[in-house]
Every structure is written in C-alpha cells, then in structure tokens.
Short mmCIF file of N, CA and C in Angstrom, two decimals:
data_model
loop_
_atom_site.label_atom_id
_atom_site.label_comp_id
_atom_site.label_asym_id
_atom_site.label_seq_id
_atom_site.Cartn_x
_atom_site.Cartn_y
_atom_site.Cartn_z
N UNK A 1243 0.86 -1.18 0.00
CA UNK A 1243 0.00 0.00 0.00
C UNK A 1243 0.90 1.24 0.00
N UNK A 1244 0.59 2.16 -0.85
CA UNK A 1244 1.28 3.45 -0.86
C UNK A 1244 0.37 4.50 -0.26
N UNK A 1245 0.84 5.11 0.78
CA UNK A 1245 0.14 6.21 1.44
C UNK A 1245 0.71 7.50 0.91
N UNK A 1246 -0.11 8.54 0.84
CA UNK A 1246 0.41 9.84 0.43
C UNK A 1246 -0.33 10.94 1.16
N UNK A 1247 0.33 12.07 1.19
CA UNK A 1247 -0.29 13.31 1.66
C UNK A 1247 0.44 14.46 0.99
N UNK A 1248 -0.11 15.63 1.12
CA UNK A 1248 0.56 16.82 0.61
C UNK A 1248 0.92 17.69 1.79
N UNK A 1249 2.05 18.34 1.68
CA UNK A 1249 2.56 19.20 2.75
C UNK A 1249 2.87 20.57 2.17
N UNK A 1250 2.47 21.63 2.86
CA UNK A 1250 2.83 22.97 2.39
C UNK A 1250 4.32 23.22 2.62
N UNK A 1251 4.89 24.05 1.78
CA UNK A 1251 6.30 24.44 1.94
C UNK A 1251 6.50 25.80 1.30
N UNK A 1252 7.62 26.44 1.57
CA UNK A 1252 7.89 27.74 0.93
C UNK A 1252 8.00 27.67 -0.59
N UNK A 1253 8.20 26.47 -1.14
CA UNK A 1253 8.33 26.34 -2.59
C UNK A 1253 7.06 25.75 -3.22
N UNK A 1254 6.01 25.61 -2.43
CA UNK A 1254 4.75 25.07 -2.93
C UNK A 1254 4.42 23.75 -2.27
N UNK A 1255 3.31 23.19 -2.68
CA UNK A 1255 2.81 21.96 -2.07
C UNK A 1255 3.66 20.77 -2.50
N UNK A 1256 4.17 20.03 -1.52
CA UNK A 1256 4.97 18.84 -1.77
C UNK A 1256 4.08 17.61 -1.62
N UNK A 1257 4.26 16.63 -2.47
CA UNK A 1257 3.56 15.36 -2.33
C UNK A 1257 4.56 14.36 -1.78
N UNK A 1258 4.20 13.72 -0.67
CA UNK A 1258 5.07 12.72 -0.06
C UNK A 1258 4.36 11.38 -0.04
N UNK A 1259 5.15 10.32 -0.21
CA UNK A 1259 4.60 8.97 -0.21
C UNK A 1259 5.36 8.10 0.76
N UNK A 1260 4.66 7.08 1.24
CA UNK A 1260 5.24 6.14 2.20
C UNK A 1260 4.63 4.77 2.00
N UNK A 1261 5.38 3.75 2.38
CA UNK A 1261 4.83 2.40 2.40
C UNK A 1261 4.31 2.07 3.80
N UNK A 1262 4.24 3.06 4.66
CA UNK A 1262 3.80 2.88 6.04
C UNK A 1262 4.96 2.76 7.01
N UNK A 1263 6.14 2.48 6.50
CA UNK A 1263 7.33 2.34 7.34
C UNK A 1263 8.45 3.29 6.93
N UNK A 1264 8.51 3.62 5.64
CA UNK A 1264 9.62 4.43 5.13
C UNK A 1264 9.08 5.44 4.13
N UNK A 1265 9.84 6.52 3.96
CA UNK A 1265 9.53 7.51 2.94
C UNK A 1265 9.93 6.92 1.59
N UNK A 1266 8.99 6.90 0.66
CA UNK A 1266 9.26 6.35 -0.67
C UNK A 1266 9.28 7.41 -1.75
N UNK A 1267 8.76 8.59 -1.46
CA UNK A 1267 8.76 9.65 -2.46
C UNK A 1267 8.53 11.01 -1.84
N UNK A 1268 9.15 12.02 -2.43
CA UNK A 1268 8.92 13.42 -2.09
C UNK A 1268 9.01 14.16 -3.41
N UNK A 1269 7.86 14.64 -3.86
CA UNK A 1269 7.77 15.23 -5.20
C UNK A 1269 7.52 16.73 -5.10
N UNK A 1270 8.31 17.48 -5.86
CA UNK A 1270 8.21 18.94 -5.90
C UNK A 1270 6.94 19.37 -6.64
N UNK A 1271 6.52 20.61 -6.42
CA UNK A 1271 5.28 21.08 -7.06
C UNK A 1271 5.26 20.94 -8.58
N UNK A 1272 6.36 21.24 -9.24
CA UNK A 1272 6.41 21.15 -10.69
C UNK A 1272 7.44 20.11 -11.12
N UNK A 1273 7.34 18.95 -10.51
CA UNK A 1273 8.31 17.89 -10.75
C UNK A 1273 8.16 17.34 -12.17
N UNK A 1274 9.26 17.31 -12.89
CA UNK A 1274 9.26 16.81 -14.27
C UNK A 1274 9.04 15.30 -14.30
N UNK A 1275 9.63 14.58 -13.36
CA UNK A 1275 9.50 13.13 -13.31
C UNK A 1275 8.77 12.75 -12.02
N UNK A 1276 7.46 12.79 -12.07
CA UNK A 1276 6.66 12.43 -10.91
C UNK A 1276 6.51 10.93 -10.81
N UNK A 1277 5.68 10.50 -9.90
CA UNK A 1277 5.46 9.06 -9.74
C UNK A 1277 4.86 8.47 -11.02
N UNK A 1278 5.31 7.28 -11.38
CA UNK A 1278 4.86 6.64 -12.61
C UNK A 1278 3.42 6.16 -12.52
N UNK A 1279 3.01 5.69 -11.36
CA UNK A 1279 1.69 5.10 -11.24
C UNK A 1279 1.12 5.44 -9.87
N UNK A 1280 0.01 6.14 -9.85
CA UNK A 1280 -0.62 6.51 -8.58
C UNK A 1280 -1.86 5.66 -8.29
N UNK A 1281 -2.11 4.65 -9.11
CA UNK A 1281 -3.23 3.75 -8.86
C UNK A 1281 -3.04 3.06 -7.52
N UNK A 1282 -4.09 3.01 -6.74
CA UNK A 1282 -4.02 2.33 -5.45
C UNK A 1282 -3.45 3.15 -4.32
N UNK A 1283 -3.03 4.38 -4.59
CA UNK A 1283 -2.54 5.22 -3.52
C UNK A 1283 -3.70 5.55 -2.59
N UNK A 1284 -3.42 5.67 -1.33
CA UNK A 1284 -4.44 6.03 -0.35
C UNK A 1284 -3.98 7.27 0.40
N UNK A 1285 -4.84 8.28 0.37
CA UNK A 1285 -4.51 9.53 1.07
C UNK A 1285 -4.61 9.28 2.57
N UNK A 1286 -3.63 9.74 3.29
CA UNK A 1286 -3.65 9.66 4.75
C UNK A 1286 -3.98 11.05 5.26
N UNK A 1287 -5.24 11.29 5.50
CA UNK A 1287 -5.69 12.62 5.94
C UNK A 1287 -5.02 13.04 7.24
N UNK A 1288 -4.74 12.10 8.11
CA UNK A 1288 -4.11 12.43 9.39
C UNK A 1288 -2.60 12.55 9.25
N UNK A 1289 -2.07 12.17 8.11
CA UNK A 1289 -0.63 12.25 7.82
C UNK A 1289 0.21 11.48 8.84
N UNK A 1290 -0.34 10.39 9.39
CA UNK A 1290 0.38 9.62 10.40
C UNK A 1290 1.77 9.18 9.96
N UNK A 1291 1.92 8.56 8.77
CA UNK A 1291 3.28 8.14 8.41
C UNK A 1291 4.21 9.32 8.11
N UNK A 1292 3.64 10.52 8.06
CA UNK A 1292 4.41 11.67 7.60
C UNK A 1292 4.72 12.70 8.67
N UNK A 1293 4.34 12.43 9.91
CA UNK A 1293 4.58 13.41 10.97
C UNK A 1293 6.04 13.82 11.06
N UNK A 1294 6.94 12.84 11.10
CA UNK A 1294 8.36 13.13 11.22
C UNK A 1294 8.90 13.80 9.97
N UNK A 1295 8.41 13.38 8.81
CA UNK A 1295 8.82 14.00 7.55
C UNK A 1295 8.45 15.48 7.57
N UNK A 1296 7.21 15.78 7.97
CA UNK A 1296 6.74 17.18 8.01
C UNK A 1296 7.56 18.00 8.98
N UNK A 1297 7.85 17.47 10.15
CA UNK A 1297 8.65 18.21 11.14
C UNK A 1297 10.05 18.49 10.62
N UNK A 1298 10.67 17.47 10.01
CA UNK A 1298 12.03 17.67 9.51
C UNK A 1298 12.06 18.63 8.32
N UNK A 1299 11.07 18.55 7.44
CA UNK A 1299 11.03 19.50 6.33
C UNK A 1299 10.83 20.92 6.83
N UNK A 1300 9.95 21.12 7.80
CA UNK A 1300 9.76 22.46 8.38
C UNK A 1300 11.07 22.99 8.94
N UNK A 1301 11.80 22.15 9.67
CA UNK A 1301 13.08 22.57 10.25
C UNK A 1301 14.10 22.84 9.15
N UNK A 1302 14.09 22.03 8.09
CA UNK A 1302 15.03 22.23 6.99
C UNK A 1302 14.76 23.55 6.29
N UNK A 1303 13.49 23.82 5.98
CA UNK A 1303 13.15 25.08 5.31
C UNK A 1303 13.41 26.29 6.20
N UNK A 1304 13.42 26.10 7.51
CA UNK A 1304 13.73 27.20 8.44
C UNK A 1304 15.23 27.34 8.64
N UNK A 1305 16.02 26.43 8.06
CA UNK A 1305 17.46 26.50 8.20
C UNK A 1305 17.97 25.92 9.51
N UNK A 1306 17.13 25.22 10.24
CA UNK A 1306 17.54 24.64 11.53
C UNK A 1306 17.99 23.19 11.41
N UNK A 1307 17.80 22.56 10.25
CA UNK A 1307 18.17 21.17 10.04
C UNK A 1307 19.01 21.07 8.78
N UNK A 1308 20.16 20.44 8.89
CA UNK A 1308 21.03 20.31 7.72
C UNK A 1308 21.19 18.86 7.27
N UNK A 1309 20.66 17.94 8.03
CA UNK A 1309 20.74 16.54 7.66
C UNK A 1309 19.45 15.84 8.09
N UNK A 1310 18.81 15.18 7.14
CA UNK A 1310 17.58 14.46 7.44
C UNK A 1310 17.89 13.13 8.10
N UNK A 1311 17.03 12.73 9.01
CA UNK A 1311 17.14 11.43 9.67
C UNK A 1311 15.80 10.72 9.49
N UNK A 1312 15.65 10.13 8.33
CA UNK A 1312 14.40 9.47 7.96
C UNK A 1312 14.71 8.09 7.39
N UNK A 1313 13.79 7.17 7.56
CA UNK A 1313 13.89 5.86 6.95
C UNK A 1313 13.46 6.02 5.50
N UNK A 1314 14.36 5.74 4.57
CA UNK A 1314 14.09 5.94 3.14
C UNK A 1314 14.01 4.60 2.41
N UNK A 1315 13.09 4.52 1.45
CA UNK A 1315 12.99 3.33 0.62
C UNK A 1315 12.61 3.74 -0.81
N UNK A 1316 13.54 4.41 -1.52
CA UNK A 1316 13.23 4.79 -2.91
C UNK A 1316 13.32 3.57 -3.83
N UNK A 1317 12.40 3.48 -4.76
CA UNK A 1317 12.43 2.38 -5.73
C UNK A 1317 13.30 2.79 -6.91
N UNK A 1318 14.21 1.92 -7.29
CA UNK A 1318 15.08 2.19 -8.43
C UNK A 1318 16.00 1.02 -8.71
N UNK A 1319 16.75 1.13 -9.79
CA UNK A 1319 17.71 0.09 -10.15
C UNK A 1319 18.86 0.09 -9.15
N UNK A 1320 19.65 -0.97 -9.12
CA UNK A 1320 20.81 -0.97 -8.22
C UNK A 1320 21.75 0.22 -8.45
N UNK A 1321 21.98 0.59 -9.71
CA UNK A 1321 22.84 1.74 -9.98
C UNK A 1321 22.21 3.04 -9.47
N UNK A 1322 20.90 3.22 -9.72
CA UNK A 1322 20.22 4.41 -9.21
C UNK A 1322 20.33 4.48 -7.69
N UNK A 1323 20.12 3.36 -7.02
CA UNK A 1323 20.22 3.31 -5.56
C UNK A 1323 21.62 3.74 -5.10
N UNK A 1324 22.63 3.26 -5.82
CA UNK A 1324 24.01 3.62 -5.48
C UNK A 1324 24.25 5.12 -5.65
N UNK A 1325 23.75 5.68 -6.76
CA UNK A 1325 23.91 7.12 -7.00
C UNK A 1325 23.20 7.89 -5.90
N UNK A 1326 21.99 7.50 -5.55
CA UNK A 1326 21.22 8.22 -4.53
C UNK A 1326 21.92 8.17 -3.17
N UNK A 1327 22.55 7.03 -2.84
CA UNK A 1327 23.34 6.95 -1.60
C UNK A 1327 24.51 7.95 -1.66
N UNK A 1328 25.15 8.04 -2.82
CA UNK A 1328 26.27 8.98 -2.97
C UNK A 1328 25.80 10.42 -2.84
N UNK A 1329 24.60 10.74 -3.34
CA UNK A 1329 24.08 12.10 -3.21
C UNK A 1329 23.95 12.49 -1.75
N UNK A 1330 23.57 11.54 -0.93
CA UNK A 1330 23.40 11.82 0.50
C UNK A 1330 24.72 12.11 1.20
N UNK A 1331 25.84 11.81 0.54
CA UNK A 1331 27.14 12.11 1.14
C UNK A 1331 27.64 13.51 0.78
N UNK A 1332 26.95 14.21 -0.11
CA UNK A 1332 27.35 15.59 -0.45
C UNK A 1332 26.93 16.47 0.72
N UNK A 1333 27.88 17.16 1.33
CA UNK A 1333 27.54 17.95 2.53
C UNK A 1333 26.55 19.08 2.23
N UNK A 1334 25.76 19.37 3.23
CA UNK A 1334 24.82 20.49 3.19
C UNK A 1334 25.58 21.76 2.81
N UNK A 1335 25.06 22.53 1.89
CA UNK A 1335 25.68 23.78 1.49
C UNK A 1335 26.81 23.63 0.50
N UNK A 1336 27.08 22.40 0.08
CA UNK A 1336 28.15 22.13 -0.88
C UNK A 1336 27.52 21.59 -2.16
N UNK A 1337 28.32 21.52 -3.21
CA UNK A 1337 27.89 20.92 -4.46
C UNK A 1337 28.95 19.94 -4.94
N UNK A 1338 28.55 19.07 -5.84
CA UNK A 1338 29.47 18.13 -6.49
C UNK A 1338 29.06 18.05 -7.95
N UNK A 1339 30.02 17.77 -8.81
CA UNK A 1339 29.70 17.63 -10.23
C UNK A 1339 29.22 16.20 -10.50
N UNK A 1340 28.58 16.04 -11.65
CA UNK A 1340 28.14 14.70 -12.06
C UNK A 1340 29.36 13.77 -12.14
N UNK A 1341 30.48 14.29 -12.62
CA UNK A 1341 31.70 13.49 -12.71
C UNK A 1341 32.21 13.07 -11.34
N UNK A 1342 32.13 13.98 -10.37
CA UNK A 1342 32.56 13.63 -9.01
C UNK A 1342 31.66 12.55 -8.41
N UNK A 1343 30.37 12.66 -8.65
CA UNK A 1343 29.45 11.62 -8.15
C UNK A 1343 29.74 10.30 -8.86
N UNK A 1344 30.01 10.35 -10.15
CA UNK A 1344 30.37 9.13 -10.87
C UNK A 1344 31.61 8.49 -10.24
N UNK A 1345 32.57 9.32 -9.87
CA UNK A 1345 33.77 8.79 -9.20
C UNK A 1345 33.44 8.13 -7.87
N UNK A 1346 32.49 8.70 -7.14
CA UNK A 1346 32.08 8.10 -5.86
C UNK A 1346 31.46 6.73 -6.05
N UNK A 1347 30.85 6.50 -7.22
CA UNK A 1347 30.25 5.19 -7.49
C UNK A 1347 31.29 4.18 -7.95
N UNK A 1348 32.52 4.64 -8.18
CA UNK A 1348 33.55 3.76 -8.70
C UNK A 1348 33.53 3.64 -10.22
N UNK A 1349 32.71 4.47 -10.86
CA UNK A 1349 32.59 4.48 -12.32
C UNK A 1349 32.85 5.90 -12.82
N UNK A 1350 34.11 6.33 -12.83
CA UNK A 1350 34.41 7.73 -13.14
C UNK A 1350 33.96 8.21 -14.51
N UNK A 1351 33.71 7.31 -15.44
CA UNK A 1351 33.26 7.74 -16.78
C UNK A 1351 31.75 7.69 -16.93
N UNK A 1352 31.03 7.49 -15.83
CA UNK A 1352 29.57 7.32 -15.90
C UNK A 1352 28.79 8.58 -15.55
N UNK A 1353 29.33 9.75 -15.88
CA UNK A 1353 28.65 10.99 -15.48
C UNK A 1353 27.27 11.13 -16.12
N UNK A 1354 27.11 10.67 -17.37
CA UNK A 1354 25.79 10.74 -18.01
C UNK A 1354 24.80 9.83 -17.30
N UNK A 1355 25.24 8.64 -16.95
CA UNK A 1355 24.37 7.70 -16.22
C UNK A 1355 24.01 8.27 -14.86
N UNK A 1356 24.95 8.96 -14.22
CA UNK A 1356 24.66 9.63 -12.95
C UNK A 1356 23.59 10.69 -13.16
N UNK A 1357 23.69 11.44 -14.25
CA UNK A 1357 22.69 12.45 -14.55
C UNK A 1357 21.30 11.85 -14.71
N UNK A 1358 21.22 10.72 -15.38
CA UNK A 1358 19.93 10.05 -15.57
C UNK A 1358 19.38 9.54 -14.24
N UNK A 1359 20.24 8.97 -13.41
CA UNK A 1359 19.80 8.50 -12.09
C UNK A 1359 19.37 9.67 -11.23
N UNK A 1360 20.12 10.76 -11.32
CA UNK A 1360 19.79 11.97 -10.56
C UNK A 1360 18.40 12.47 -10.94
N UNK A 1361 18.10 12.45 -12.23
CA UNK A 1361 16.81 12.93 -12.72
C UNK A 1361 15.66 12.06 -12.25
N UNK A 1362 15.92 10.81 -11.94
CA UNK A 1362 14.88 9.87 -11.51
C UNK A 1362 14.80 9.74 -9.99
N UNK A 1363 15.50 10.57 -9.27
CA UNK A 1363 15.46 10.53 -7.80
C UNK A 1363 14.03 10.78 -7.32
N UNK A 1364 13.41 9.80 -6.64
CA UNK A 1364 12.03 10.00 -6.21
C UNK A 1364 11.88 10.73 -4.88
N UNK A 1365 12.98 11.02 -4.21
CA UNK A 1365 12.88 11.66 -2.89
C UNK A 1365 13.66 12.97 -2.92
N UNK A 1366 13.09 13.97 -3.61
CA UNK A 1366 13.74 15.28 -3.74
C UNK A 1366 14.01 15.88 -2.36
N UNK A 1367 14.95 16.78 -2.31
CA UNK A 1367 15.38 17.51 -1.12
C UNK A 1367 16.06 16.61 -0.11
N UNK A 1368 15.42 15.54 0.33
CA UNK A 1368 16.00 14.63 1.32
C UNK A 1368 17.19 13.90 0.71
N UNK A 1369 17.04 13.40 -0.50
CA UNK A 1369 18.15 12.87 -1.29
C UNK A 1369 18.53 14.04 -2.20
N UNK A 1370 19.58 14.76 -1.84
CA UNK A 1370 19.82 16.12 -2.38
C UNK A 1370 20.37 16.17 -3.81
N UNK A 1371 19.54 15.80 -4.78
CA UNK A 1371 19.96 15.86 -6.17
C UNK A 1371 20.19 17.29 -6.63
N UNK A 1372 19.63 18.26 -5.90
CA UNK A 1372 19.84 19.67 -6.27
C UNK A 1372 21.29 20.11 -6.07
N UNK A 1373 22.07 19.34 -5.32
CA UNK A 1373 23.46 19.69 -5.05
C UNK A 1373 24.41 19.26 -6.16
N UNK A 1374 23.90 18.63 -7.20
CA UNK A 1374 24.75 18.15 -8.29
C UNK A 1374 24.71 19.15 -9.44
N UNK A 1375 25.90 19.57 -9.86
CA UNK A 1375 26.02 20.58 -10.90
C UNK A 1375 26.90 20.06 -12.03
N UNK A 1376 26.89 20.78 -13.13
CA UNK A 1376 27.72 20.42 -14.26
C UNK A 1376 29.17 20.80 -14.05
N UNK A 1377 30.01 20.32 -14.93
CA UNK A 1377 31.43 20.66 -14.84
C UNK A 1377 31.61 22.17 -14.96
N UNK A 1378 32.58 22.68 -14.28
CA UNK A 1378 32.83 24.12 -14.31
C UNK A 1378 31.82 24.92 -13.51
N UNK A 1379 30.99 24.24 -12.70
CA UNK A 1379 30.04 24.95 -11.86
C UNK A 1379 28.73 25.33 -12.54
N UNK A 1380 28.51 24.85 -13.77
CA UNK A 1380 27.28 25.18 -14.49
C UNK A 1380 26.08 24.48 -13.85
N UNK A 1381 24.96 25.21 -13.77
CA UNK A 1381 23.72 24.58 -13.35
C UNK A 1381 23.14 23.86 -14.55
N UNK A 1382 22.82 22.60 -14.36
CA UNK A 1382 22.21 21.82 -15.43
C UNK A 1382 21.01 21.09 -14.85
N UNK A 1383 20.07 20.76 -15.68
CA UNK A 1383 18.86 20.04 -15.38
C UNK A 1383 18.44 19.89 -13.93
N UNK A 1384 17.18 20.12 -13.69
CA UNK A 1384 16.58 19.86 -12.38
C UNK A 1384 15.09 19.71 -12.58
N UNK A 1385 14.53 18.64 -12.04
CA UNK A 1385 13.11 18.35 -12.22
C UNK A 1385 12.20 19.46 -11.78
N UNK A 1386 12.63 20.25 -10.81
CA UNK A 1386 11.83 21.37 -10.33
C UNK A 1386 12.13 22.67 -11.05
N UNK A 1387 13.04 22.63 -12.02
CA UNK A 1387 13.42 23.82 -12.78
C UNK A 1387 14.71 24.43 -12.24
N UNK A 1388 15.47 25.04 -13.13
CA UNK A 1388 16.75 25.63 -12.73
C UNK A 1388 16.62 26.77 -11.72
N UNK A 1389 15.58 27.63 -11.80
CA UNK A 1389 15.46 28.67 -10.77
C UNK A 1389 15.34 28.08 -9.36
N UNK A 1390 14.60 26.98 -9.23
CA UNK A 1390 14.49 26.36 -7.91
C UNK A 1390 15.82 25.73 -7.50
N UNK A 1391 16.51 25.08 -8.42
CA UNK A 1391 17.81 24.49 -8.11
C UNK A 1391 18.76 25.57 -7.60
N UNK A 1392 18.81 26.70 -8.30
CA UNK A 1392 19.66 27.82 -7.88
C UNK A 1392 19.26 28.31 -6.49
N UNK A 1393 17.95 28.44 -6.24
CA UNK A 1393 17.47 28.91 -4.95
C UNK A 1393 17.83 27.94 -3.83
N UNK A 1394 17.72 26.64 -4.08
CA UNK A 1394 18.06 25.65 -3.06
C UNK A 1394 19.55 25.68 -2.73
N UNK A 1395 20.38 25.78 -3.76
CA UNK A 1395 21.84 25.86 -3.54
C UNK A 1395 22.18 27.13 -2.77
N UNK A 1396 21.59 28.26 -3.17
CA UNK A 1396 21.84 29.53 -2.48
C UNK A 1396 21.35 29.48 -1.03
N UNK A 1397 20.15 28.92 -0.83
CA UNK A 1397 19.59 28.79 0.51
C UNK A 1397 20.54 28.03 1.43
N UNK A 1398 20.98 26.85 0.99
CA UNK A 1398 21.87 26.04 1.82
C UNK A 1398 23.20 26.75 2.08
N UNK A 1399 23.75 27.41 1.06
CA UNK A 1399 25.02 28.13 1.24
C UNK A 1399 24.87 29.26 2.25
N UNK A 1400 23.75 29.99 2.18
CA UNK A 1400 23.53 31.10 3.12
C UNK A 1400 23.31 30.60 4.54
N UNK A 1401 22.54 29.53 4.69
CA UNK A 1401 22.32 28.97 6.03
C UNK A 1401 23.64 28.48 6.59
N UNK A 1402 24.42 27.81 5.76
CA UNK A 1402 25.73 27.29 6.21
C UNK A 1402 26.65 28.43 6.64
N UNK A 1403 26.61 29.53 5.89
CA UNK A 1403 27.50 30.64 6.18
C UNK A 1403 27.01 31.51 7.34
N UNK A 1404 25.71 31.82 7.36
CA UNK A 1404 25.20 32.80 8.31
C UNK A 1404 24.34 32.23 9.42
N UNK A 1405 23.93 30.98 9.31
CA UNK A 1405 23.06 30.39 10.31
C UNK A 1405 21.59 30.54 9.94
N UNK A 1406 20.73 29.86 10.66
CA UNK A 1406 19.32 29.81 10.28
C UNK A 1406 18.56 31.12 10.40
N UNK A 1407 18.98 32.02 11.24
CA UNK A 1407 18.20 33.25 11.40
C UNK A 1407 18.65 34.36 10.46
N UNK A 1408 19.70 34.14 9.69
CA UNK A 1408 20.26 35.21 8.87
C UNK A 1408 20.02 35.06 7.38
N UNK A 1409 19.51 33.92 6.93
CA UNK A 1409 19.42 33.71 5.49
C UNK A 1409 18.36 34.63 4.88
N UNK A 1410 18.59 34.98 3.62
CA UNK A 1410 17.68 35.89 2.92
C UNK A 1410 17.31 35.34 1.55
N UNK A 1411 17.18 34.04 1.46
CA UNK A 1411 16.87 33.41 0.17
C UNK A 1411 15.48 33.82 -0.29
N UNK A 1412 15.37 34.13 -1.56
CA UNK A 1412 14.07 34.41 -2.18
C UNK A 1412 13.71 33.21 -3.03
N UNK A 1413 12.62 32.55 -2.69
CA UNK A 1413 12.20 31.38 -3.44
C UNK A 1413 11.60 31.83 -4.76
N UNK A 1414 11.86 31.09 -5.84
CA UNK A 1414 11.34 31.47 -7.15
C UNK A 1414 9.82 31.29 -7.19
N UNK A 1415 9.19 32.02 -8.09
CA UNK A 1415 7.75 31.87 -8.32
C UNK A 1415 7.53 30.60 -9.13
N UNK A 1416 7.01 29.56 -8.48
CA UNK A 1416 6.87 28.27 -9.15
C UNK A 1416 5.62 28.19 -10.01
N UNK A 1417 4.80 29.21 -9.98
CA UNK A 1417 3.61 29.18 -10.84
C UNK A 1417 3.94 29.68 -12.24
N UNK A 1418 5.07 30.33 -12.39
CA UNK A 1418 5.50 30.81 -13.71
C UNK A 1418 6.20 29.68 -14.46
N UNK A 1419 6.26 29.78 -15.77
CA UNK A 1419 7.00 28.82 -16.58
C UNK A 1419 8.47 28.93 -16.23
N UNK A 1420 9.10 27.77 -16.00
CA UNK A 1420 10.53 27.77 -15.72
C UNK A 1420 11.28 27.00 -16.76
#
C-alpha cells in the first residue's frame, strides 16, 4: 500500500509517499518526473506516516536542520540506488559535479548515467539531487526547474554561512514557466 499526503512548503505543495514504514517519495510542485503510477494510492488525511517528515522538512526550510534522519525506501535500479546513496554524502551547502558523483560510485566515466539516475530521484530535497552541478560549476537540469535548483543551492550556502536566522533566500515563483 502506498500512502500519500501533501505538505505545504515555501516552494509550494509537496507530495510525499510512504509504504507505512519508510519515505518512498517526495515530489516537488512542478516535478518533471513524478510518480509513474498513482493507482491504489491512499490519502492519509491524518498524515500519520508523515509526521516526522513534516517536522524535519519544516526545520530544513527554516534553516535549523542540515541533515535528514528518515527511513528511506526509494524504488530504483541498483545503480540508481548507489547514486542516490552517494548524493546523501554531499555535505549540506556544498555541491558536487556529475563526474565527481560518478567517481564516488567507482565508475568515473559514468557521469551521463549519474545524470539520468539523478533525474529519476524519487525523494527530492531529502536525497539532495539539487546539489549536483555540471562541470565548471554550471547549473544543469533539475526536475523542479533551474530557478528552484539555484534557490536551493543559495539557501543552503547562506544557512551554512550565516546560520538559520540570517538567510535571505528568495524562493522562485513556481507558478510561472521555468
């Protein structure tokens, strides 16, 4: 059974999914690669499986949390799973290139495959695919759009530098075409 609920956030309504024990998905408001099949999903009006997720996301958006502590169960191929584990090792407020992530997987020439796995990450923000950039520091592809990717990177950098009460990140207007 897949449970879901929606949670408000500064970047718009997030859709979160769970199997009742672990977080299986966190989808951005304008996610390019959303869940493939929502048949059989059951809305949890009380958000019971999501209480901890909601609390941690609130703290993260307030700049008080830099590392999530959640039970995760994203569905994907073994290579995708490996890439997603590597993404979780990128420190808060830092970035890594697709090539660097490929190196972490032990496949230094697999940067394109890393990009594809990154694009299919079903647990946005918690599995920080927004921290992956192109070579030379270029912003490339993001399911939520490049303005949001830039805002997330800037937000984390400012919180890391100035602390949670000092950041001045302006979230992009997600209702506009990105």
